[in-house]
Coordinates of C-alpha atoms (C1' of nucleotides) in Angstrom, one line a residue:
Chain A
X455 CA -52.8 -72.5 197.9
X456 CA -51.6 -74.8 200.8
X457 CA -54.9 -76.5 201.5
X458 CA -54.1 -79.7 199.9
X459 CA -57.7 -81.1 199.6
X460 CA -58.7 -78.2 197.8
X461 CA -55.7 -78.4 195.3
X462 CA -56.6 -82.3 194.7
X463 CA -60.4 -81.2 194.1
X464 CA -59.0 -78.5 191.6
X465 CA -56.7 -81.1 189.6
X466 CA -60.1 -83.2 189.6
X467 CA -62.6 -80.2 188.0
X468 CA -62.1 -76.9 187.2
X469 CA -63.3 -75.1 190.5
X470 CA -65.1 -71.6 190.9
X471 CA -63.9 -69.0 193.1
X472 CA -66.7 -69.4 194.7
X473 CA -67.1 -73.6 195.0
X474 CA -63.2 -72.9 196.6
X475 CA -64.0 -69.8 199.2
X476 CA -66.9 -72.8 200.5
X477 CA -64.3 -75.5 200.6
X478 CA -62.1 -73.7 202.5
X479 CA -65.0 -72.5 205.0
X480 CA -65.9 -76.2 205.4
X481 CA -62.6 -77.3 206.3
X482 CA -61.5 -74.0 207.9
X483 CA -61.5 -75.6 211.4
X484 CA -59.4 -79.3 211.7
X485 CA -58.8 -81.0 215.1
X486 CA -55.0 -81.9 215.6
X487 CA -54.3 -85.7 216.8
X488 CA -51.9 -87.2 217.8
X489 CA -50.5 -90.7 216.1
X490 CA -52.1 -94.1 216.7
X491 CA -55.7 -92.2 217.3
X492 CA -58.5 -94.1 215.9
X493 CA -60.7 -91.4 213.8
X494 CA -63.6 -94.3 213.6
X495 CA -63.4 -98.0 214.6
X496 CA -65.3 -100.7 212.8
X497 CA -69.5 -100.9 213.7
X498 CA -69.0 -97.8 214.4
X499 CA -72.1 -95.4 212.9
X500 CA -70.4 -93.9 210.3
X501 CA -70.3 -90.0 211.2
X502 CA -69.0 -86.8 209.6
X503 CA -66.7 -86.8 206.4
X504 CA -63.0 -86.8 207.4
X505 CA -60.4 -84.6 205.3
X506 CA -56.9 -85.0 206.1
X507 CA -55.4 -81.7 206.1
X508 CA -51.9 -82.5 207.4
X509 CA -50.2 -86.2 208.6
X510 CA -51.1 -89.3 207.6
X511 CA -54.1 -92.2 208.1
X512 CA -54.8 -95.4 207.1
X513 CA -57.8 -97.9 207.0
X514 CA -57.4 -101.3 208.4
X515 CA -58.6 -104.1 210.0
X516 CA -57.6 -106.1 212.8
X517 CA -58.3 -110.3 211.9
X518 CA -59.2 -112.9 214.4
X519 CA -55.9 -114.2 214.9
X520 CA -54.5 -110.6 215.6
X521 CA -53.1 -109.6 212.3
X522 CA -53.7 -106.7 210.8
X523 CA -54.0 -105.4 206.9
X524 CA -54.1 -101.9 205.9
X525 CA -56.4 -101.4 203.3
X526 CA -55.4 -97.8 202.1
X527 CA -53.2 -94.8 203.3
X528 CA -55.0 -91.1 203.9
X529 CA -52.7 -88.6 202.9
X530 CA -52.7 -84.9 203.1
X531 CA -55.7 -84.0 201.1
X532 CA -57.2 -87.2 200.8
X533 CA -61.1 -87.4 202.1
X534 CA -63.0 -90.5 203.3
X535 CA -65.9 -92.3 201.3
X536 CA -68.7 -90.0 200.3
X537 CA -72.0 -92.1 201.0
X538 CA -70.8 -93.9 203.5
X539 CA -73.2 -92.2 206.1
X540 CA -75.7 -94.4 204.3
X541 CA -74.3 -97.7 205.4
X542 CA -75.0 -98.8 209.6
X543 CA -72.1 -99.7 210.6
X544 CA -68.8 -99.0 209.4
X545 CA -66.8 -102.0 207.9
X546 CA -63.0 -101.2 209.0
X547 CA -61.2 -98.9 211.6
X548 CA -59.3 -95.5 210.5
X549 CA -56.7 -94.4 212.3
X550 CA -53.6 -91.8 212.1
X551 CA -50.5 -92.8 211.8
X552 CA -48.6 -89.6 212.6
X553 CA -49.9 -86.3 214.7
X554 CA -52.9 -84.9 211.7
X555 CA -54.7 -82.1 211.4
X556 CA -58.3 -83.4 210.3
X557 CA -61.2 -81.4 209.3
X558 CA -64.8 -83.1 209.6
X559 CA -67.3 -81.8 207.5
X560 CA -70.8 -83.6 208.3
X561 CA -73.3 -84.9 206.4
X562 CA -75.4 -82.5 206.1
X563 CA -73.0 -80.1 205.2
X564 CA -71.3 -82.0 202.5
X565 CA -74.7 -83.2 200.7
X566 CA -75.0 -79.5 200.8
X567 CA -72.3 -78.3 199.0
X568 CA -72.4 -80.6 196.6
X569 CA -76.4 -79.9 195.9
X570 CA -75.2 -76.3 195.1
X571 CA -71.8 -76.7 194.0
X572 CA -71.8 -79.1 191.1
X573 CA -67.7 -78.6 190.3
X574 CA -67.4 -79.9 194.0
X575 CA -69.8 -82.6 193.3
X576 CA -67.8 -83.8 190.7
X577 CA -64.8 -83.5 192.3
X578 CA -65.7 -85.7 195.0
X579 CA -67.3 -88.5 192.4
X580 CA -64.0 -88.2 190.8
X581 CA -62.0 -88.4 194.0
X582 CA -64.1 -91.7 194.9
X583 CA -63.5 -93.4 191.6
X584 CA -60.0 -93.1 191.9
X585 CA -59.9 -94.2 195.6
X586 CA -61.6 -97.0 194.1
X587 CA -59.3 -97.6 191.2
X588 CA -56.7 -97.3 194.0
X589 CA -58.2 -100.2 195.8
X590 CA -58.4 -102.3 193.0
X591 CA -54.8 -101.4 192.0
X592 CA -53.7 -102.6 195.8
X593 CA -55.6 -106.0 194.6
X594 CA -53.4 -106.6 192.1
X595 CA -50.4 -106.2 193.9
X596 CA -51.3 -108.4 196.6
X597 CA -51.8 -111.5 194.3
X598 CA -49.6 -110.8 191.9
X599 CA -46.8 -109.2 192.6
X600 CA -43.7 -110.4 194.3
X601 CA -42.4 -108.4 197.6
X602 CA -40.3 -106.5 196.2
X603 CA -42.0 -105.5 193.3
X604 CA -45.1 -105.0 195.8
X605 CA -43.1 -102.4 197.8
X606 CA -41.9 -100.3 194.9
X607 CA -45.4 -99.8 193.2
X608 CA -46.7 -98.7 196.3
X609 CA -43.8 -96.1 197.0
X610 CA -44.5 -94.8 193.5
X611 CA -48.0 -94.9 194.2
X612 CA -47.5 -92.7 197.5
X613 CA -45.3 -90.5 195.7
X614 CA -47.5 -89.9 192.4
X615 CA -50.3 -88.8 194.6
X616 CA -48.2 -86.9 196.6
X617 CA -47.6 -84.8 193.7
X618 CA -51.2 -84.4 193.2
X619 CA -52.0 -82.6 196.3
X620 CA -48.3 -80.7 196.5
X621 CA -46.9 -82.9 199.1
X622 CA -44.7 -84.2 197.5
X623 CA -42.4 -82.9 194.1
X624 CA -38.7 -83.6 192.5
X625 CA -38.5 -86.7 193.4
X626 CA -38.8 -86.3 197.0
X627 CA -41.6 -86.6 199.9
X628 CA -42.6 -86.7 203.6
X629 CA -43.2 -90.6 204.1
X630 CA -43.7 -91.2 207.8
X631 CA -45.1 -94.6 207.8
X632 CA -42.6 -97.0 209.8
X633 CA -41.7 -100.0 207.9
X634 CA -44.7 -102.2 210.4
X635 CA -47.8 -100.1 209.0
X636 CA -45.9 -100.5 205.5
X637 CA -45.8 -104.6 206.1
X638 CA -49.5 -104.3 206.8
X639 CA -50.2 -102.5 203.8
X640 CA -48.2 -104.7 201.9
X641 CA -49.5 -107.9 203.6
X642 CA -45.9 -109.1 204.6
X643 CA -43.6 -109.5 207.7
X644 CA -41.8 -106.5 209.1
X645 CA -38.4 -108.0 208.9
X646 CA -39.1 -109.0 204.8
X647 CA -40.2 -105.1 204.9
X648 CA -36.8 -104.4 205.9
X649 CA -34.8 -106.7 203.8
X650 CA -37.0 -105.8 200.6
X651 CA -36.4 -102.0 201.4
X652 CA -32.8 -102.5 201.7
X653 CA -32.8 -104.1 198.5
X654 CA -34.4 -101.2 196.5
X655 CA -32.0 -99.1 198.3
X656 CA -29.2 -100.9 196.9
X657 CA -30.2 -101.0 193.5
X658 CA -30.0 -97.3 193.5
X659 CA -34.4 -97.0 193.1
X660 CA -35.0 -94.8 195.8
X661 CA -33.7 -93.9 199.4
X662 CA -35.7 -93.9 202.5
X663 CA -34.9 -92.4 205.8
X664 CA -36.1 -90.7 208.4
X665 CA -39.7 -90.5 206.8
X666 CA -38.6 -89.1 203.8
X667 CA -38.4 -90.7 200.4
X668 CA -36.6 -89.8 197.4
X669 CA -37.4 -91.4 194.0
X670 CA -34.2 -92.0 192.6
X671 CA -34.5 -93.7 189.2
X672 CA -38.3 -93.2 188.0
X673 CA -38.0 -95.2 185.0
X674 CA -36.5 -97.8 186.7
X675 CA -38.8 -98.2 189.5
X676 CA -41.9 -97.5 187.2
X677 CA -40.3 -100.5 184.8
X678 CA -39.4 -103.0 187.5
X679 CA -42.8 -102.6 189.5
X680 CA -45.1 -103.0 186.1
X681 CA -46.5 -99.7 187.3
X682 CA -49.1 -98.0 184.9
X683 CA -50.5 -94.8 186.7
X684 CA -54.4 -95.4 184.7
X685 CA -56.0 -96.1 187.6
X686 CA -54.7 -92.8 188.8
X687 CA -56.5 -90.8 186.1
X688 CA -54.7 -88.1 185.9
X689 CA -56.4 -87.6 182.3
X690 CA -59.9 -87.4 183.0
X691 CA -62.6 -87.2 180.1
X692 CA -62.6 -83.7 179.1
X693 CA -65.8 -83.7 178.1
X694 CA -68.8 -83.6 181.0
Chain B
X1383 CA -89.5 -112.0 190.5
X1384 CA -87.2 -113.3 188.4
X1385 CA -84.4 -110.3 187.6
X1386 CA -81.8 -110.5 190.4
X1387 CA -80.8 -106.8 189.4
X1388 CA -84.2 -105.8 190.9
X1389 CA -83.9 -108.3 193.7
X1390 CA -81.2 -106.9 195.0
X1391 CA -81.5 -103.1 194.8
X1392 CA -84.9 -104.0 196.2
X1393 CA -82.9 -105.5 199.3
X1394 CA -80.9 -102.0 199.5
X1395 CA -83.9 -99.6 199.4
X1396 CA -87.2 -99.3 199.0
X1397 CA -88.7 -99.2 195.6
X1398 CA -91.8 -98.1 194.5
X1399 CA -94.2 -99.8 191.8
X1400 CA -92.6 -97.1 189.1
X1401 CA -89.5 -97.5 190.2
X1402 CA -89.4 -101.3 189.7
X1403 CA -91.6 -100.8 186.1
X1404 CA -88.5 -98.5 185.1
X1405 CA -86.1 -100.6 186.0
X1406 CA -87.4 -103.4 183.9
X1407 CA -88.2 -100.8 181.6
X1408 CA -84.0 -100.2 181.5
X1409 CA -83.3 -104.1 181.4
X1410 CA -85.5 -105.5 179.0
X1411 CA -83.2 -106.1 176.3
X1412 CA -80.4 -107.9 177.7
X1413 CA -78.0 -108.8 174.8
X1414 CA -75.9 -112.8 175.5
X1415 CA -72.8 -113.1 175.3
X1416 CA -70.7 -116.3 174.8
X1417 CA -67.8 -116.8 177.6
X1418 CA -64.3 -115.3 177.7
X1419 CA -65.4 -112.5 175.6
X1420 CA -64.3 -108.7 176.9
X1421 CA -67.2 -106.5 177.6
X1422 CA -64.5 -104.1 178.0
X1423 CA -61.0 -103.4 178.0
X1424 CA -58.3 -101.5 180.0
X1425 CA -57.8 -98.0 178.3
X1426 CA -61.3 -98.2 176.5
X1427 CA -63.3 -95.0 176.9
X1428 CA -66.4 -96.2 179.7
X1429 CA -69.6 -96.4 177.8
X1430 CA -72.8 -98.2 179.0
X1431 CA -73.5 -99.2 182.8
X1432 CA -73.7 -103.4 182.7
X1433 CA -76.1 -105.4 184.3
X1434 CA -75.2 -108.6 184.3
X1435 CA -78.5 -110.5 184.2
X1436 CA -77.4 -113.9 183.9
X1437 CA -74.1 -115.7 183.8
X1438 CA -70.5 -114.4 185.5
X1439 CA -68.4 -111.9 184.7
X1440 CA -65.0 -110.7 186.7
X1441 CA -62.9 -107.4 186.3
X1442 CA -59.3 -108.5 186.3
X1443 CA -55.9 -107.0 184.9
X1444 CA -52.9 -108.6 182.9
X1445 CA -49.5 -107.7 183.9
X1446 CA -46.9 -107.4 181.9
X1447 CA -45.2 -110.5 182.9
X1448 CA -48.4 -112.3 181.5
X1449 CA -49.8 -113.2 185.2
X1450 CA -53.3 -111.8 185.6
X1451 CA -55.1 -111.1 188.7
X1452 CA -59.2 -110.8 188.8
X1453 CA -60.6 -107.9 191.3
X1454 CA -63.9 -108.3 191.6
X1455 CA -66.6 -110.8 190.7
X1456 CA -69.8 -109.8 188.8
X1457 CA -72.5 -112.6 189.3
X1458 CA -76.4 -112.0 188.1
X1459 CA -78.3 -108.9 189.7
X1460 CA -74.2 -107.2 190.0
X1461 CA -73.9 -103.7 187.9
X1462 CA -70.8 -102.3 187.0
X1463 CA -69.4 -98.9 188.7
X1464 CA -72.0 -96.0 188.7
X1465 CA -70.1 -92.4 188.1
X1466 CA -67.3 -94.4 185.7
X1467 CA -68.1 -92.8 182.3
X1468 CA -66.6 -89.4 184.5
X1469 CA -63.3 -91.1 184.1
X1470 CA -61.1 -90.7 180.5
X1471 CA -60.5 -94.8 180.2
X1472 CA -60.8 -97.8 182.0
X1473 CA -57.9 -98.9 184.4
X1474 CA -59.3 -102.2 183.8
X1475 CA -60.7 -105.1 182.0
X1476 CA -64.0 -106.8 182.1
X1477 CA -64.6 -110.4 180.7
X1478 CA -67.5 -112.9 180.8
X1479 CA -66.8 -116.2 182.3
X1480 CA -69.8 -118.1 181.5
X1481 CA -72.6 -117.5 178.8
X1482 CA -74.3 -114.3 179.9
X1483 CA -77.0 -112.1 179.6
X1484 CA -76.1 -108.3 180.1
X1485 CA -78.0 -105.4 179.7
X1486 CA -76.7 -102.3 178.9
X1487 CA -78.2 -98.6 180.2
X1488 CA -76.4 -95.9 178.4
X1489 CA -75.0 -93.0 180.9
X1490 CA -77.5 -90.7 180.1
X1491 CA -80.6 -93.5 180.4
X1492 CA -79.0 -94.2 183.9
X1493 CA -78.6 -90.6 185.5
X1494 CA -82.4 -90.3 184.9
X1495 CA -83.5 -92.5 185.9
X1496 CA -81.9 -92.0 189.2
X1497 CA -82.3 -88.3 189.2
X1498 CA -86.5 -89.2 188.8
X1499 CA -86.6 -91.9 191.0
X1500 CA -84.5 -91.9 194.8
X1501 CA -85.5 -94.9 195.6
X1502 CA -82.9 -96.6 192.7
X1503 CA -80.6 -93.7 193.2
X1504 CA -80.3 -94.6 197.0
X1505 CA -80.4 -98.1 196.0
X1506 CA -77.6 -98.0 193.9
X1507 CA -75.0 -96.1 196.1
X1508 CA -75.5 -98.4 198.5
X1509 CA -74.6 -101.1 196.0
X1510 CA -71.8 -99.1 195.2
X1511 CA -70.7 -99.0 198.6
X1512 CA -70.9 -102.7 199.2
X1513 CA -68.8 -103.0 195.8
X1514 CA -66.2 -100.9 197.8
X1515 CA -66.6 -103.1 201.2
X1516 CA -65.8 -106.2 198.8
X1517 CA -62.7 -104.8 197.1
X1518 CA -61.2 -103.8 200.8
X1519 CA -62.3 -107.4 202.1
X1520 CA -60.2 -109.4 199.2
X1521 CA -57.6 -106.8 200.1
X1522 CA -57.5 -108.6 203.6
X1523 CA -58.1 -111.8 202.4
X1524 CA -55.1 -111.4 199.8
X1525 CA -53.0 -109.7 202.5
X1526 CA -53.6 -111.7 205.7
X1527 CA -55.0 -115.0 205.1
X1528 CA -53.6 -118.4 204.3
X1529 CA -54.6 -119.6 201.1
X1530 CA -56.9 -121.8 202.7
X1531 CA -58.4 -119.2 204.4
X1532 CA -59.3 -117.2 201.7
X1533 CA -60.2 -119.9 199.6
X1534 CA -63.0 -120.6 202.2
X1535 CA -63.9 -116.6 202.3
X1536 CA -64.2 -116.3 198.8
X1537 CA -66.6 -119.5 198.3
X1538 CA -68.5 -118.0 201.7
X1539 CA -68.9 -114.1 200.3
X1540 CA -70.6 -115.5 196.4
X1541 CA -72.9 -117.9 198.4
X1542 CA -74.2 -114.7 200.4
X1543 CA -73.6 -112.5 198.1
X1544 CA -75.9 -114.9 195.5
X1545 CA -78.9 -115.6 198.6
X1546 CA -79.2 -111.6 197.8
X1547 CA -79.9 -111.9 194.6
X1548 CA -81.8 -115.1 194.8
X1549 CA -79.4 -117.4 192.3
X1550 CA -78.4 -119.2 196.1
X1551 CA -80.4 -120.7 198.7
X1552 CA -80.2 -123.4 201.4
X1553 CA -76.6 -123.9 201.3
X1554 CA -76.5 -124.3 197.4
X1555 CA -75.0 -122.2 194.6
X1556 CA -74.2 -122.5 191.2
X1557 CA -70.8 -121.2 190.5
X1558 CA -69.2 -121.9 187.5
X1559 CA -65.6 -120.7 187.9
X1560 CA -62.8 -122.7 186.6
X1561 CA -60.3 -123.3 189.3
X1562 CA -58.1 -121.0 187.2
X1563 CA -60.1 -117.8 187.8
X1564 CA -60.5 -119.0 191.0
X1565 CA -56.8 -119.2 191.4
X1566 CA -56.5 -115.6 189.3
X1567 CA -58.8 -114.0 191.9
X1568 CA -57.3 -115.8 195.0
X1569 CA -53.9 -114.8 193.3
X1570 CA -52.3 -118.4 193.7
X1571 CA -51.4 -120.7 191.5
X1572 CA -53.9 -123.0 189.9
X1573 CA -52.8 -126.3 191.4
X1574 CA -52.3 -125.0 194.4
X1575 CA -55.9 -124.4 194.4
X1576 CA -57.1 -127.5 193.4
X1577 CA -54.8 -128.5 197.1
X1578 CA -56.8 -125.7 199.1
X1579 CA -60.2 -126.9 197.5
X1580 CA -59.7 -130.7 197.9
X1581 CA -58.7 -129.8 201.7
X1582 CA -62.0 -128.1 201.7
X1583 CA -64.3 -131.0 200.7
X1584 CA -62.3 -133.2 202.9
X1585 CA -63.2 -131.7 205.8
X1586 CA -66.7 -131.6 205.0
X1587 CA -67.5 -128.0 204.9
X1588 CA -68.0 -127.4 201.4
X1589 CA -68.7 -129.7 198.2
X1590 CA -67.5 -128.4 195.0
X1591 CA -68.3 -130.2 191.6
X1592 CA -69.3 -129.7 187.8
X1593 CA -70.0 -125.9 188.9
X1594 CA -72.5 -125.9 191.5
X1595 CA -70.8 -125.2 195.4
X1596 CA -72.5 -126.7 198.6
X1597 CA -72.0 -125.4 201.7
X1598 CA -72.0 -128.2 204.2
X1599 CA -70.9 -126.6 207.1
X1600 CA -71.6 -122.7 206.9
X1601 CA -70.7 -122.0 211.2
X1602 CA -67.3 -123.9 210.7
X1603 CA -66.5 -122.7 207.3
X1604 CA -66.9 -118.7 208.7
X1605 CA -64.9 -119.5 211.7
X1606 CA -62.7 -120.7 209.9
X1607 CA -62.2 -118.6 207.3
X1608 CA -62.7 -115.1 209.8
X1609 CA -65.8 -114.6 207.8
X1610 CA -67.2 -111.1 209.0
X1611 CA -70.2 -110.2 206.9
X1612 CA -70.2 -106.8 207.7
X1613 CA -68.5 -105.4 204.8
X1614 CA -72.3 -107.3 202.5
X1615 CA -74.0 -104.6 205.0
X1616 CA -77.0 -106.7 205.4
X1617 CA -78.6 -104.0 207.7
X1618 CA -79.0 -101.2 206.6
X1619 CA -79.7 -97.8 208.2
X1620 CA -83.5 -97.7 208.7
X1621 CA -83.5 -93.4 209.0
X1622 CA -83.3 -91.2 206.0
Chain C
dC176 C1' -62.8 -140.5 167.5
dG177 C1' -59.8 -136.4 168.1
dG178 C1' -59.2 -132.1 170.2
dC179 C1' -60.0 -129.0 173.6
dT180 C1' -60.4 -127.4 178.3
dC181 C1' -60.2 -128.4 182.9
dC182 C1' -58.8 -131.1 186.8
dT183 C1' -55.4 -133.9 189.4
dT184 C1' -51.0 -135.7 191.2
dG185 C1' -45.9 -135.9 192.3
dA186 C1' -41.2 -134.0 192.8
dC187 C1' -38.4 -130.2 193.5
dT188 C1' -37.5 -125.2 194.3
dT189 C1' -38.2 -120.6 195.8
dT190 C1' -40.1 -117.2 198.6
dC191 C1' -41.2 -115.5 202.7
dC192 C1' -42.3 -116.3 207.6
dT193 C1' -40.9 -117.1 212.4
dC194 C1' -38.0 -116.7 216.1
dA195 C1' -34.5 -114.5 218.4
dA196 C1' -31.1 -111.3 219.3
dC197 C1' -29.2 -106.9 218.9
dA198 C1' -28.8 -101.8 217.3
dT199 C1' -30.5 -97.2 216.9
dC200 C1' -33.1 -93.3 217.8
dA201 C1' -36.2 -89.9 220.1
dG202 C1' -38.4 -88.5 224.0
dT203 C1' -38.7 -88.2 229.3
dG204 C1' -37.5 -87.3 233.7
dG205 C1' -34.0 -87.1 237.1
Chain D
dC944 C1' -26.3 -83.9 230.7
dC945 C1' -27.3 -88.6 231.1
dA946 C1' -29.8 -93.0 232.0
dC947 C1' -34.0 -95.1 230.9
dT948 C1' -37.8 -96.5 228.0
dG949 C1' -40.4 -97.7 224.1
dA950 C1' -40.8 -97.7 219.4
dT951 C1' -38.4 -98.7 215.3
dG952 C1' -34.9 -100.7 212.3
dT953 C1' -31.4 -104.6 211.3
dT954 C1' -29.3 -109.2 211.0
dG955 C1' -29.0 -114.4 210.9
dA956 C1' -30.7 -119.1 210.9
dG957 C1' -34.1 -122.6 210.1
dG958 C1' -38.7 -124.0 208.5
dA959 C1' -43.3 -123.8 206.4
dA960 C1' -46.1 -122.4 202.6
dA961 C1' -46.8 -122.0 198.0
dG962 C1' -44.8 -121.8 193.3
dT963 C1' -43.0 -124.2 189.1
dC964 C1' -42.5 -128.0 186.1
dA965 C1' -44.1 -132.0 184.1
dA966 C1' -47.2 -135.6 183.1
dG967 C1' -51.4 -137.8 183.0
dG968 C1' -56.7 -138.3 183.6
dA969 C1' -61.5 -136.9 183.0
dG970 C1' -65.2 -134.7 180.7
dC971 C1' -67.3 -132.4 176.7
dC972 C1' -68.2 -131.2 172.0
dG973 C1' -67.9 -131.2 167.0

DNA sequence: CGGCTCCTTGACTTTCCTCAACATCAGTGG
DNA sequence: CCACTGATGTTGAGGAAAGTCAAGGAGCCG
């Protein structure tokens, strides 16, 4: 399978044939983009639901005085917010980072599938609450972490879910984010971006290069970072 | 109407007679807790949906250094996550702050009742969605504002976000949060928020005392403080 | 009254930002 | 093939913001 959406939904709920021949219909078409296109800017009306199928997005907002936070990153596989088509207006901009291939699936469409298909229904739910988890897990770092710290739980982070949708694997991935989106996801200066990068590089962590990232020490990162992959769920309840 | 839950979900979506009769139906037998007590911990199996009825709770999460950082706050008429009980454990904790009343709906209570009645299914996603818009605006808060700034935001977001639930009107809240909380959800140290806040009160845009907030100046405290209420979703969409 | 929690203040230190300059790289068009 | 351009990465120096440590004050409750 190289569809990487449907390989995340299948980690997420055991998946008919069928509930996967539908997914792949739905996102059989993707546009291409090209980096630094806005998929859906802030008061927008929130539209279709966006499925990154190749490249890389992120959510942000732009603040008054011009500076800008990311809020999460969109990877290959990764789908935006289920009900949000409920809401007026949407609350933050998304846009790529690198060329993508998106596929939009539209409202109709998804409620749908997930009406008939109820693995795919769960998946999503799923999907959402670990988004959300995700969120909550960027929280934490943002108060409470120091830089450095900061930086490696969110390379571990990229690369854990990387492995999820088969991105990523042996301690190696595709990371094309240049080091100014990653000081607006990690709500510091570009230049402290650079010096904290350096320093994980010198302690022998991981290496970073060219928009690709290798995990060198695992343990060591995982320790030093206070990472605990919970909120990741990669055991979900069995059960139900 | 005296049950905040209801007040606000009423504010998200229509609600029929029935529907409103089931939801007090659902919260009629709140159970009180004293403060600082867990309702439920990081790695604990999800149970029950909470509604906290009266009294403040807040999610947070301890790191292993000891430093704990709060995500969320939940302040009368809030509900905790809908789909959770999907998930194998909790990535985090819950804790009261205050003397509170909670009622508990257990899972299977919950999906009927929003599987019989839209109305309080709509209702609820929505809340769920606004949950979301308030995780990704502390994210920008935490990431991109001074600590002034978000000191300002926070105090502005639980006065609206209590005028919704009707436990804050005409400028006046009560908010019973020891600066420490504060300082665990602003993710700053606690005398360095007693600082932020006294700079507050001096310049006349807020008064803070023996737990009940007044905000003096609500035009020059948003401005301030980049205040953009769209993430609370005030308006809805009318259609479907 | 004692004991607890919470708030307040001052002095010192650390972290990270800002500013500024320069290096590197990929893509573009001559 | 090479010069030009724009985006990105790197380095150094100085300064502002916020943390830490330490001590004391205020309020509340048994």
């Amino acid at each position: 399978m190289t569809n990487p959406f449907i390989m995340k939904l299948c980690g997420f709920a055991e998946l008919t044939d069928q509930e996967v021949k539908a997914l792949e219909l739905a996102t059989i078409k993707p546009r291409a983009l090209g980096p630094r296109k806005d998929l859906i800017r802030e008061g927008d009306q929130p539209g279709p639901v966006f499925v990154m199928l190749e490249g890389w997005a992120f959510r942000y907002k732009v603040l008054p005085n011009g500076s800008r936070q990311v809020m999460a990153f969109l990877m290959p596989g990764d789908a935006c917010d289920l009900h949000i088509g409920m809401l007026a207006a949407m609350d933050h901009s998304i846009s790529t980072a690198t060329h993508a291939q998106v596929a939009t699936i539209s409202r109709e469409t998804m409620d749908e599938l997930m009406l008939t298909y109820p693995g795919i229904a769960r998946a999503m739910y799923i999907a959402q609450l670990v988004d959300e988890g995700t969120l909550r897990a960027w929280i934490v770092s943002l108060g409470r972490r120091s830089s450095t710290e900061r930086a490696a739980h969110l390379l571990l982070e990229l690369y854990l879910r990387g492995v999820r949708t088969g991105v990523a694997g042996e301690g190696k991935m595709e990371l094309p984010l240049s080091q100014l989106v990653i000081a607006d996801a990690l709500g510091m200066s570009p230049v402290h971006v650079n010096r904290v990068l350096q320093e994980l590089r010198g302690s022998g962590a991981i290496e970073l290069r060219r928009g690709v990232l290798r995990i060198q020490n695992p343990v060591a990162l995982t320790a030093f970072s206070g990472f605990d992959e919970n909120y990741l769920h990669r055991r979900l309840r069995t059960s139900n």
